[in-house]
Amino acid sequence: MNKHTSIGSKIFDNFNILFLLLLVFATLYPIYYILIVSISDGNLVTRGLIKWVPMDITFDAYKIVLSNPDIWRTYGNTLLYTTVGTTINVIMTALCAYPLSRKDFYGRGIFIFMVALTMFISGGLIPTYLVVQKLGLVDTMWALVLPPAISTFNMIIMKTYFEGIPMALQESAYLDGANEIQVLFKIIIPLSLPVMATMVLFYSVHHWNSFFPALIYLNDSDKFPVQVLLRNIVIAGEFADQTADIGSASSNFRVVAANYKFAVIIITILPILVVYPYLQKYFVKGAMIGALKG
């Protein structure tokens, strides 16, 4: 540490540290509170005694949640939609970003303008629904994964990252007889692991948390993702098949509605919390270089 740091600089640093600590607390405490309520005795929860630590720890809420077949079915649907959707997103975004990153691409400026325009002007909900309906995608998985196939913002990040790769590498590949597809998949993408990992994180989180398109396009409840089930439980208070196991605020049940809701929330967000640390090391580099270079 610099011994000649001024008093004003020390005050500024300490203020930043305090501000960041408060920000971390405001971010993490809601998740921590949900966790401790989900594993605390329902009677103590209804009396408002759970604030900082869990009391009379019980995992009955998780047992009830995991015994619900709807959880496993919707969980499987969400995994399918997230896997297929993210794969489509990353491939389509790379296919769009690569030609736009090439300065020798004819009409590049016009195409970039037209693509960027979609960030500010869109058809809206009803025209989009009519297009999906006319294509026969309603009540299918494709209604959830094809309309958001490319995010313009993410495409611009990937395009900018591609522009930072030396053109000499691509020219060397051309001299060896490679075509554009081979250059993209054998030269560009292997050198773009940070931004590709960032895109996987962005798109997978989007699909995992998405529930509104499912409410619009899906009619068959067997195809609902877990987020729709979570929405029905948390907002609508639907506890299908668990009524006998969940008590009211005045009962002596160890599991009340709050336990059940918060247990579902924890189970729902758990995959993202597990995956994020593995992608985090690529996240900063991919997002920052893609956003600033070029």
Coordinates of C-alpha atoms in Angstrom, one line a residue, residues 136-279:
G136 CA -47.4 -23.4 -36.1
L137 CA -45.1 -23.1 -33.1
V138 CA -47.8 -22.4 -30.4
D139 CA -47.8 -25.1 -27.7
T140 CA -44.3 -26.4 -28.8
M141 CA -40.9 -26.0 -27.4
W142 CA -39.8 -24.0 -30.5
A143 CA -42.0 -21.1 -29.5
L144 CA -39.8 -20.6 -26.5
V145 CA -36.4 -21.0 -28.1
L146 CA -36.6 -19.7 -31.7
P147 CA -38.1 -16.1 -31.3
P148 CA -35.2 -15.1 -28.9
A149 CA -32.6 -16.9 -31.0
I150 CA -30.3 -13.8 -31.2
S151 CA -29.9 -11.1 -28.7
T152 CA -28.7 -8.0 -30.5
F153 CA -26.8 -6.8 -27.4
N154 CA -25.0 -10.1 -27.0
M155 CA -24.3 -10.3 -30.8
I156 CA -22.6 -6.8 -30.6
I157 CA -20.4 -8.0 -27.7
M158 CA -19.4 -11.1 -29.7
K159 CA -18.8 -9.1 -32.9
T160 CA -16.5 -6.7 -31.0
Y161 CA -14.6 -9.6 -29.5
F162 CA -14.1 -11.2 -32.9
E163 CA -12.8 -7.9 -34.3
G164 CA -9.9 -8.1 -31.7
I165 CA -8.6 -11.4 -33.3
P166 CA -5.7 -10.6 -35.7
M167 CA -6.7 -10.8 -39.3
A168 CA -3.3 -12.4 -40.1
L169 CA -4.6 -15.6 -38.5
Q170 CA -7.6 -15.8 -40.8
E171 CA -5.4 -14.9 -43.9
S172 CA -3.1 -17.8 -43.0
A173 CA -6.0 -20.1 -42.8
Y174 CA -7.2 -18.9 -46.3
L175 CA -3.7 -19.6 -47.7
D176 CA -4.0 -23.2 -46.4
G177 CA -7.3 -23.6 -48.2
A178 CA -9.8 -23.0 -45.4
N179 CA -13.3 -21.6 -46.2
E180 CA -15.3 -19.2 -44.1
I181 CA -17.1 -21.9 -42.1
Q182 CA -13.7 -23.6 -41.3
V183 CA -12.2 -20.2 -40.3
L184 CA -15.1 -19.5 -38.0
F185 CA -15.2 -22.9 -36.2
K186 CA -11.5 -23.8 -36.3
I187 CA -9.9 -20.4 -35.8
I188 CA -12.3 -17.8 -34.5
I189 CA -14.4 -19.7 -32.0
P190 CA -11.5 -21.6 -30.3
L191 CA -9.8 -18.3 -29.7
S192 CA -13.0 -16.8 -28.3
L193 CA -13.6 -19.1 -25.3
P194 CA -14.1 -16.2 -22.8
V195 CA -16.8 -14.5 -24.9
M196 CA -18.4 -17.9 -25.8
A197 CA -18.6 -18.8 -22.1
T198 CA -20.1 -15.4 -21.3
M199 CA -22.7 -16.0 -24.0
V200 CA -23.5 -19.4 -22.6
L201 CA -24.0 -17.8 -19.1
F202 CA -26.1 -15.0 -20.4
Y203 CA -28.4 -17.1 -22.5
S204 CA -28.7 -20.0 -20.1
V205 CA -29.7 -17.7 -17.3
H206 CA -32.3 -16.1 -19.6
H207 CA -33.9 -19.4 -20.5
W208 CA -33.7 -20.7 -16.9
N209 CA -35.5 -17.7 -15.5
S210 CA -37.9 -17.2 -18.3
F211 CA -41.6 -17.9 -17.6
F212 CA -43.6 -15.2 -19.5
P213 CA -43.2 -16.8 -23.0
A214 CA -44.4 -20.1 -21.6
L215 CA -47.5 -18.5 -20.2
I216 CA -48.3 -17.0 -23.6
Y217 CA -47.3 -19.8 -26.0
L218 CA -47.9 -23.0 -24.0
N219 CA -51.4 -24.4 -23.4
D220 CA -50.4 -27.9 -22.2
S221 CA -49.4 -27.7 -18.5
D222 CA -47.2 -30.8 -19.0
K223 CA -44.9 -28.6 -21.1
F224 CA -44.6 -25.8 -18.5
P225 CA -41.0 -25.0 -17.3
V226 CA -40.3 -24.9 -13.6
Q227 CA -40.5 -21.1 -13.5
V228 CA -44.2 -21.2 -14.3
L229 CA -44.7 -23.7 -11.5
L230 CA -42.7 -21.4 -9.2
R231 CA -44.9 -18.5 -10.3
N232 CA -48.1 -20.4 -9.6
I233 CA -46.8 -21.4 -6.1
V234 CA -45.4 -18.0 -5.1
I235 CA -47.9 -15.6 -6.6
A236 CA -51.1 -17.7 -7.0
G237 CA -50.5 -19.8 -3.9
E238 CA -51.2 -23.1 -5.6
F239 CA -50.0 -26.1 -3.6
A240 CA -51.2 -29.0 -5.7
D241 CA -51.2 -32.4 -3.9
Q242 CA -49.4 -30.9 -0.8
T243 CA -52.3 -29.4 1.0
A244 CA -52.4 -32.1 3.6
D245 CA -48.7 -31.6 4.4
I246 CA -48.7 -27.8 4.6
G247 CA -50.2 -26.0 7.6
S248 CA -51.7 -22.6 7.9
A249 CA -50.4 -19.8 10.1
S250 CA -52.6 -21.0 13.0
S251 CA -51.8 -24.7 12.8
N252 CA -49.0 -26.8 14.4
F253 CA -47.5 -28.0 11.2
R254 CA -43.7 -27.8 11.0
V255 CA -44.0 -26.8 7.3
V256 CA -46.1 -23.7 6.4
A257 CA -46.7 -22.0 3.0
A258 CA -43.6 -19.8 3.5
N259 CA -41.3 -22.9 4.0
Y260 CA -42.8 -24.5 0.9
K261 CA -42.4 -21.4 -1.3
F262 CA -38.9 -20.7 -0.2
A263 CA -37.8 -24.3 -0.6
V264 CA -39.1 -24.2 -4.2
I265 CA -37.2 -21.0 -4.8
I266 CA -34.0 -22.5 -3.5
I267 CA -34.4 -25.6 -5.6
T268 CA -35.2 -23.5 -8.7
I269 CA -32.1 -21.2 -8.5
L270 CA -29.7 -23.9 -7.3
P271 CA -28.4 -24.9 -10.8
I272 CA -27.5 -21.3 -11.7
L273 CA -25.7 -20.9 -8.4
V274 CA -23.7 -24.1 -9.0
V275 CA -22.8 -23.3 -12.7
Y276 CA -22.0 -19.6 -12.2
P277 CA -18.6 -20.1 -10.4
Y278 CA -17.3 -22.3 -13.2
L279 CA -18.1 -19.6 -15.8

